Short mmCIF file of C-alpha atoms and ligand atoms in Angstrom, two decimals:
data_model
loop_
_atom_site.label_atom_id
_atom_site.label_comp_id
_atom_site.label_asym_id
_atom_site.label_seq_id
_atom_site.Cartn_x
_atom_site.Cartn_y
_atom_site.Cartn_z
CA UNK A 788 -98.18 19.33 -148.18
CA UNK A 789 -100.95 17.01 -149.77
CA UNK A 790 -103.26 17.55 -152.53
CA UNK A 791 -106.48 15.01 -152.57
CA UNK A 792 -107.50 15.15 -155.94
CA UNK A 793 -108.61 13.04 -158.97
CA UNK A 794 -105.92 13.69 -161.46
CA UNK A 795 -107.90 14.60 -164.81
CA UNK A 796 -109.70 17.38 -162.55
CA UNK A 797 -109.79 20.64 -164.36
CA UNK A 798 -110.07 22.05 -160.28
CA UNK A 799 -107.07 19.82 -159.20
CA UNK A 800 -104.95 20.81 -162.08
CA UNK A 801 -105.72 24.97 -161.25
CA UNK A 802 -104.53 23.67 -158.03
CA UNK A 803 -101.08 21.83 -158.42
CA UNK A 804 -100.64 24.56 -160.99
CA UNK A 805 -100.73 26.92 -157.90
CA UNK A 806 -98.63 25.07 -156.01
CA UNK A 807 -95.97 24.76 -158.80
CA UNK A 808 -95.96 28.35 -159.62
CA UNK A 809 -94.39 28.78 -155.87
CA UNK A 810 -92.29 26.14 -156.19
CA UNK A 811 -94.08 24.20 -153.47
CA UNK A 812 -93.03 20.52 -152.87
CA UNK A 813 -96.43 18.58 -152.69
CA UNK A 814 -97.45 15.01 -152.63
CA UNK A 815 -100.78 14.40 -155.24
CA UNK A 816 -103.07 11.85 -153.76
CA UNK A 817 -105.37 10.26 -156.05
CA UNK A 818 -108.77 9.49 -154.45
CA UNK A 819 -111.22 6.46 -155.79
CA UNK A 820 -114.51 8.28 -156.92
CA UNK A 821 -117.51 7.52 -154.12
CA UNK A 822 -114.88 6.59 -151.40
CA UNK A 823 -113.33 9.67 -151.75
CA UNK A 824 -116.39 11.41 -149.91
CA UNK A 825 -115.27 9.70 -146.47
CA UNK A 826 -111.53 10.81 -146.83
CA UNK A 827 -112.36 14.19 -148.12
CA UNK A 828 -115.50 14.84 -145.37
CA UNK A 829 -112.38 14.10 -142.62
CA UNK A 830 -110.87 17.30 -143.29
CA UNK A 831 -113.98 19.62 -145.36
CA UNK A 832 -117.48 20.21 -145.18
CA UNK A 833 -118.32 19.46 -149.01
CA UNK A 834 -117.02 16.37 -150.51
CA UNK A 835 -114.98 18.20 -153.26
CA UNK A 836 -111.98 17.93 -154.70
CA UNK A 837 -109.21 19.56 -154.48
CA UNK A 838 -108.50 19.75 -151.02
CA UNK A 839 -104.85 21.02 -150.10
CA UNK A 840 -103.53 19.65 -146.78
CA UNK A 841 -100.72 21.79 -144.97
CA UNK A 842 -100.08 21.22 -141.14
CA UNK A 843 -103.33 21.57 -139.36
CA UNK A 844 -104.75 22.89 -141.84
CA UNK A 845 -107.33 21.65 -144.77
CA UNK A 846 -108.46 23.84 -147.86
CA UNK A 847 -111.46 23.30 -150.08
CA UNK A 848 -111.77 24.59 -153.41
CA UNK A 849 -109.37 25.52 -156.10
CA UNK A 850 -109.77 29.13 -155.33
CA UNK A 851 -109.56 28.89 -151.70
CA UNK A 852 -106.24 26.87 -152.22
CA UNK A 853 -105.01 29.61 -154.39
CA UNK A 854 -106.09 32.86 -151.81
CA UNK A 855 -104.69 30.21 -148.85
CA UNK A 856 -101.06 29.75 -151.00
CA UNK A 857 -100.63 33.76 -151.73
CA UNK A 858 -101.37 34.51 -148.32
CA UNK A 859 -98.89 32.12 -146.87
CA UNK A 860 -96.44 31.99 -149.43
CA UNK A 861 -96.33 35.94 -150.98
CA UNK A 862 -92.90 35.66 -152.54
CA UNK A 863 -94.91 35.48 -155.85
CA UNK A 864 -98.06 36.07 -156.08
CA UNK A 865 -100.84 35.22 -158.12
CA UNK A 866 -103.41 37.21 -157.27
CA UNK A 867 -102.91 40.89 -158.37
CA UNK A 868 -102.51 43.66 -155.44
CA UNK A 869 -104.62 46.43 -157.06
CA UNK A 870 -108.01 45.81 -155.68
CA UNK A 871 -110.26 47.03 -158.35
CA UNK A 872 -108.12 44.39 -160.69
CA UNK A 873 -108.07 41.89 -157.71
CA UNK A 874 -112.31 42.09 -157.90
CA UNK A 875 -112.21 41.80 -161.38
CA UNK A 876 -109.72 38.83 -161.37
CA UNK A 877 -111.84 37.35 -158.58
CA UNK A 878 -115.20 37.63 -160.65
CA UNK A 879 -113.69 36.80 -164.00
CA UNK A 880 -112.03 33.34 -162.09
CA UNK A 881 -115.22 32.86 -160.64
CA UNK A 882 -117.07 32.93 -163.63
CA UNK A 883 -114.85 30.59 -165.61
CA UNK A 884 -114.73 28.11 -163.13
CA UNK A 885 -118.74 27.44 -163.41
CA UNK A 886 -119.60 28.22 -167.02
CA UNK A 887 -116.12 26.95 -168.81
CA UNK A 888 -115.60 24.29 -165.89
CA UNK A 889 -119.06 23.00 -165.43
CA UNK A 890 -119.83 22.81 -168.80
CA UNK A 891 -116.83 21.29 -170.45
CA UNK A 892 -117.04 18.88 -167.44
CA UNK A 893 -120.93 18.18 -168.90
CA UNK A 894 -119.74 17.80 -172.23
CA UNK A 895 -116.95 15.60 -172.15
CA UNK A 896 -118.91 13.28 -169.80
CA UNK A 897 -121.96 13.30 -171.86
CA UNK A 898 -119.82 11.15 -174.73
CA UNK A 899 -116.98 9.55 -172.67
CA UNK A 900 -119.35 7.79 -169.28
CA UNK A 901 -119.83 5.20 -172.31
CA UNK A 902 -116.15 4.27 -172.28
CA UNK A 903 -115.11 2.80 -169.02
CA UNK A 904 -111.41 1.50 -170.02
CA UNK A 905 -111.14 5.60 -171.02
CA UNK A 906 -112.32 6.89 -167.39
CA UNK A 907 -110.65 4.31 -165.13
CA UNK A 908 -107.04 6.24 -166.87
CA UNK A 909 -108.73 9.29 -165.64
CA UNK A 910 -109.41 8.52 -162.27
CA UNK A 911 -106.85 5.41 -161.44
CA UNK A 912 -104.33 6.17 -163.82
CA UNK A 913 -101.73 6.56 -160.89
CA UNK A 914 -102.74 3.34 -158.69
CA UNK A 915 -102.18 0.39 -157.90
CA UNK A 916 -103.71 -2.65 -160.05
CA UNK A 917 -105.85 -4.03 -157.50
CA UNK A 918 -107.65 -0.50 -157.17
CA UNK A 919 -107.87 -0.38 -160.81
CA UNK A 920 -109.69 -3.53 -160.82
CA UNK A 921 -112.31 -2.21 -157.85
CA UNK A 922 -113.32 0.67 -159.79
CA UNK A 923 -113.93 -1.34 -162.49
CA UNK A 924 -116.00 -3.56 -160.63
CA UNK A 925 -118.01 -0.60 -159.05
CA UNK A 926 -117.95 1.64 -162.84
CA UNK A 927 -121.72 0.99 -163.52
CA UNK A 928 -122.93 2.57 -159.78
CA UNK A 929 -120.35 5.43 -160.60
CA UNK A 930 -121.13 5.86 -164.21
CA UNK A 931 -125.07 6.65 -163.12
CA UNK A 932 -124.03 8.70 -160.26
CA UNK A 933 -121.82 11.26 -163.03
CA UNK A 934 -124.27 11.15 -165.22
CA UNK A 935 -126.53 11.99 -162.34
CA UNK A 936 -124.70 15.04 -160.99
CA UNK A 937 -123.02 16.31 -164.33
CA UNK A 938 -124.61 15.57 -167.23
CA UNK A 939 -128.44 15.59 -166.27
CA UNK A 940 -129.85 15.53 -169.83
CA UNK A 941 -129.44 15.79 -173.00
CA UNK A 942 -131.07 19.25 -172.90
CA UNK A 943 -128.32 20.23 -170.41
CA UNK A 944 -125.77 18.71 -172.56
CA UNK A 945 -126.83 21.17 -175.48
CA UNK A 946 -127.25 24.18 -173.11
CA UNK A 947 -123.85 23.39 -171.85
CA UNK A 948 -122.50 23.24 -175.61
CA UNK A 949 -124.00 26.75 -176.29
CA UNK A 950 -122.93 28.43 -172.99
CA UNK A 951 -119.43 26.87 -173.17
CA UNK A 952 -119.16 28.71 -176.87
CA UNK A 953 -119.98 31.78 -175.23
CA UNK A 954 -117.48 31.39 -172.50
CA UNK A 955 -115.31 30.97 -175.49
CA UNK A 956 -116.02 33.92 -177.22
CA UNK A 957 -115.70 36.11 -174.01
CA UNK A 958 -112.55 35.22 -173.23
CA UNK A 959 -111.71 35.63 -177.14
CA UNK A 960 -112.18 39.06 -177.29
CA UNK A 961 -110.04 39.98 -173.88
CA UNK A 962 -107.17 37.97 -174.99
CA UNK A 963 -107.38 39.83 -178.50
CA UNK A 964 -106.35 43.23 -176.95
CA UNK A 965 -103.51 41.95 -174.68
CA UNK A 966 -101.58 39.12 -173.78
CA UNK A 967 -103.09 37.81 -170.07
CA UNK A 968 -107.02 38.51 -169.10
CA UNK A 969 -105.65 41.92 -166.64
CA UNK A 970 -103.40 43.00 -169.25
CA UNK A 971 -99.55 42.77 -169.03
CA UNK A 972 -99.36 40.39 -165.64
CA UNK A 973 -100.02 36.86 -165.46
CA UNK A 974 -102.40 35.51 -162.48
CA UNK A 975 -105.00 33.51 -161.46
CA UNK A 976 -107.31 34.61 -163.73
CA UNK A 977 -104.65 32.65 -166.39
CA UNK A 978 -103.96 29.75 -164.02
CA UNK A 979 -107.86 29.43 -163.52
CA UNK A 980 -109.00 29.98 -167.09
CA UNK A 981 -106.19 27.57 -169.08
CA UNK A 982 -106.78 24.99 -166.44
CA UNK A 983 -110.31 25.10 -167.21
CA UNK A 984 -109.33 24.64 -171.15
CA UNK A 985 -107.28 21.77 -170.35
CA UNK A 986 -109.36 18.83 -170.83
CA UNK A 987 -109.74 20.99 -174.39
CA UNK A 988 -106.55 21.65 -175.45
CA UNK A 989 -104.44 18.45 -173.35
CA UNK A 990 -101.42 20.25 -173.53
CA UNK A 991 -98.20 18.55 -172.69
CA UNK A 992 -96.80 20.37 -169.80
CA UNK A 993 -100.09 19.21 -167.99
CA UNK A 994 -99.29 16.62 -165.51
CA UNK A 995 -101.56 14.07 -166.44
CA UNK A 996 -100.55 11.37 -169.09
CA UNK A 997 -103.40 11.91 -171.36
CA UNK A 998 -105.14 8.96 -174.06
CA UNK A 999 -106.81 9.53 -177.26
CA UNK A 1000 -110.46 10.40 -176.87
CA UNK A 1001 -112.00 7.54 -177.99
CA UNK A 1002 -115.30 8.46 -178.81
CA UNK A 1003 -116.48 10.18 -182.49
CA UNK A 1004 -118.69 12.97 -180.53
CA UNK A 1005 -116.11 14.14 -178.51
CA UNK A 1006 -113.29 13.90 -181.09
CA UNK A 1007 -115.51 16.24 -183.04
CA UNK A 1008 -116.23 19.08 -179.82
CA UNK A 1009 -112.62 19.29 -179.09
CA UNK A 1010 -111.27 19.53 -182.93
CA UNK A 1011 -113.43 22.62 -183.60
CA UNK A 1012 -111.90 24.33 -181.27
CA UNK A 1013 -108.41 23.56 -182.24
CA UNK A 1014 -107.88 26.72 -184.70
CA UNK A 1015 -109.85 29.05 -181.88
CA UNK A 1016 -107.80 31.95 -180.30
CA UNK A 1017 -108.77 30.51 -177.57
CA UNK A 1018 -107.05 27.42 -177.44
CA UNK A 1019 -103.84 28.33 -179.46
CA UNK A 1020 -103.69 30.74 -175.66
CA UNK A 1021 -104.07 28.05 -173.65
CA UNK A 1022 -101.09 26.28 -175.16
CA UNK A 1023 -99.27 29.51 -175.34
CA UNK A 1024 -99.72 29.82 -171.52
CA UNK A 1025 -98.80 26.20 -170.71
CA UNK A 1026 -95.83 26.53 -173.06
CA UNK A 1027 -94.82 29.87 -170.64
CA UNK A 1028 -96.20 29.20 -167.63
CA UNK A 1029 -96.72 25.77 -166.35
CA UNK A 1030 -93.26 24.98 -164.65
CA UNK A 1031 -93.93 21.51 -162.62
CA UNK A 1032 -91.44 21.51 -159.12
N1 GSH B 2219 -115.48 24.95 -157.19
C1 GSH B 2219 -114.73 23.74 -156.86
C2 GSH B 2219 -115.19 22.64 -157.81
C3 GSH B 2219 -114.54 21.31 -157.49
C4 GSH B 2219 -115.24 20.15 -158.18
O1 GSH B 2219 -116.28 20.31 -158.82
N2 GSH B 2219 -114.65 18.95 -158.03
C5 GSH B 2219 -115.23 17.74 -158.56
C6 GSH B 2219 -114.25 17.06 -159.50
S1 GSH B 2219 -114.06 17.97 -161.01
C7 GSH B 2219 -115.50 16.79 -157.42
O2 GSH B 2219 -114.71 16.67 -156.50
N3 GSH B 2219 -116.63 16.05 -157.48
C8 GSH B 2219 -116.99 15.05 -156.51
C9 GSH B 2219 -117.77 15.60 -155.35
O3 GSH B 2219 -118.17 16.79 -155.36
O4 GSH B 2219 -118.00 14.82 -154.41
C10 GSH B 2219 -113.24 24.04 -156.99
O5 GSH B 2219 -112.88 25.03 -157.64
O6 GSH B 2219 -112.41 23.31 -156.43
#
């Protein structure tokens, strides 16, 4: 199996994350950002990553990777059998992945487009020199096109700041009745919603080799969060349940 991805991906790392859980050998292909649309549009309809490749067949979207993965591998599952908590799990995931996802996505880029040395790790990290060197060349089209698609404004940056905190606060008050978001069992709904939290918390069993942040702004977002239920979870949950095959 192959995973296109870019490897600081909040998506991509739900993903692998899946596939590790079922001990599923996988090779991670980093794509370059703006050439990745004509590799990814070979096998999808959107231009998205992460797209799993297995056999014949080619899966777009975190979520769709993990449904395709339970329903071919069901050994151990991840998504939980009883259907009212399957809906839940489903709607809770669903609602993570946009408002924690998109907007920590909006926030981190809103500080860090202004450090290319810092975003070439992110996206190259994994290849070869030469490739480092053509992203470099081509940052300044990619930078505007981020900015473009994820950050917007600075409006948007604050709105994403204030909805993020709410996320944060949701999720705050499930965790501090019981010890996964359905209760007693682990599933997607974890995988989804510390994967989303990882560009927060950077914990160590993540896969990616992470650098400090260098920007002041961003230092500042991700330390207040650092004594927040919230994120002393996240680590928890890496600490139990990110095994890497
Ligand atoms: N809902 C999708 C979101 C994936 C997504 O937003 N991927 C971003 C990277 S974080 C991407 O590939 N952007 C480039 C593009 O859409 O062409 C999922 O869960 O996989």
């Amino acid at each position: 199996m192959k995973l296109l991805e870019f490897p600081h991906s909040h998506y991509c790392e739900k993903a692998r994350w899946a596939l590790d859980s079922k001990g599923l050998k996988f090779q991670a292909i980093a794509l370059m950002p703006g050439y990745h649309i004509f590799t990814v549009r070979k096998y999808a309809q959107d231009t998205s990553v992460p797209v799993l490749l297995d056999a014949h067949h080619a899966v777009q979207g975190s979520s769709a990777i993990i449904d395709y993965l339970d329903n071919k591998y069901p050994s151990y599952l991840l998504s939980p059998k009883d259907p009212q908590q399957l809906a839940y799990c489903l709607q809770l995931e669903e609602q993570m992945d946009k408002i924690m996802g998109e907007n920590i996505r909006t926030i981190l880029y809103y500080s860090l487009l202004a450090y290319p040395k810092f975003i070439r790790h992110c996206f190259t990290h994994s290849m070869p020199r030469v490739k480092q060197g053509i992203f470099q060349i081509f940052y300044p089209i990619l930078r505007k096109k981020i900015y473009k698609s994820y950050v917007i404004s600075e409006e948007k940056y604050n709105e994403a700041r204030y909805n993020f905190e709410q996320a944060m606060e949701e999720i705050a008050q499930i965790i501090a009745q019981q010890p996964y978001l359905l209760g007693d069992q682990f599933s997607r709904a974890d995988v989804s919603i510390a994967s989303m939290l990882s560009l927060l918390v950077m914990p160590e069993q993540h896969p990616f080799p992470w650098q400090d942040v260098p920007d002041k702004q961003a230092r500042e977002f991700l330390n207040s969060y650092k004594g927040h239920p919230v994120f002393k979870w996240t680590e928890n949950i890496y600490q139990k349940h990110r095994i890497r095959s």
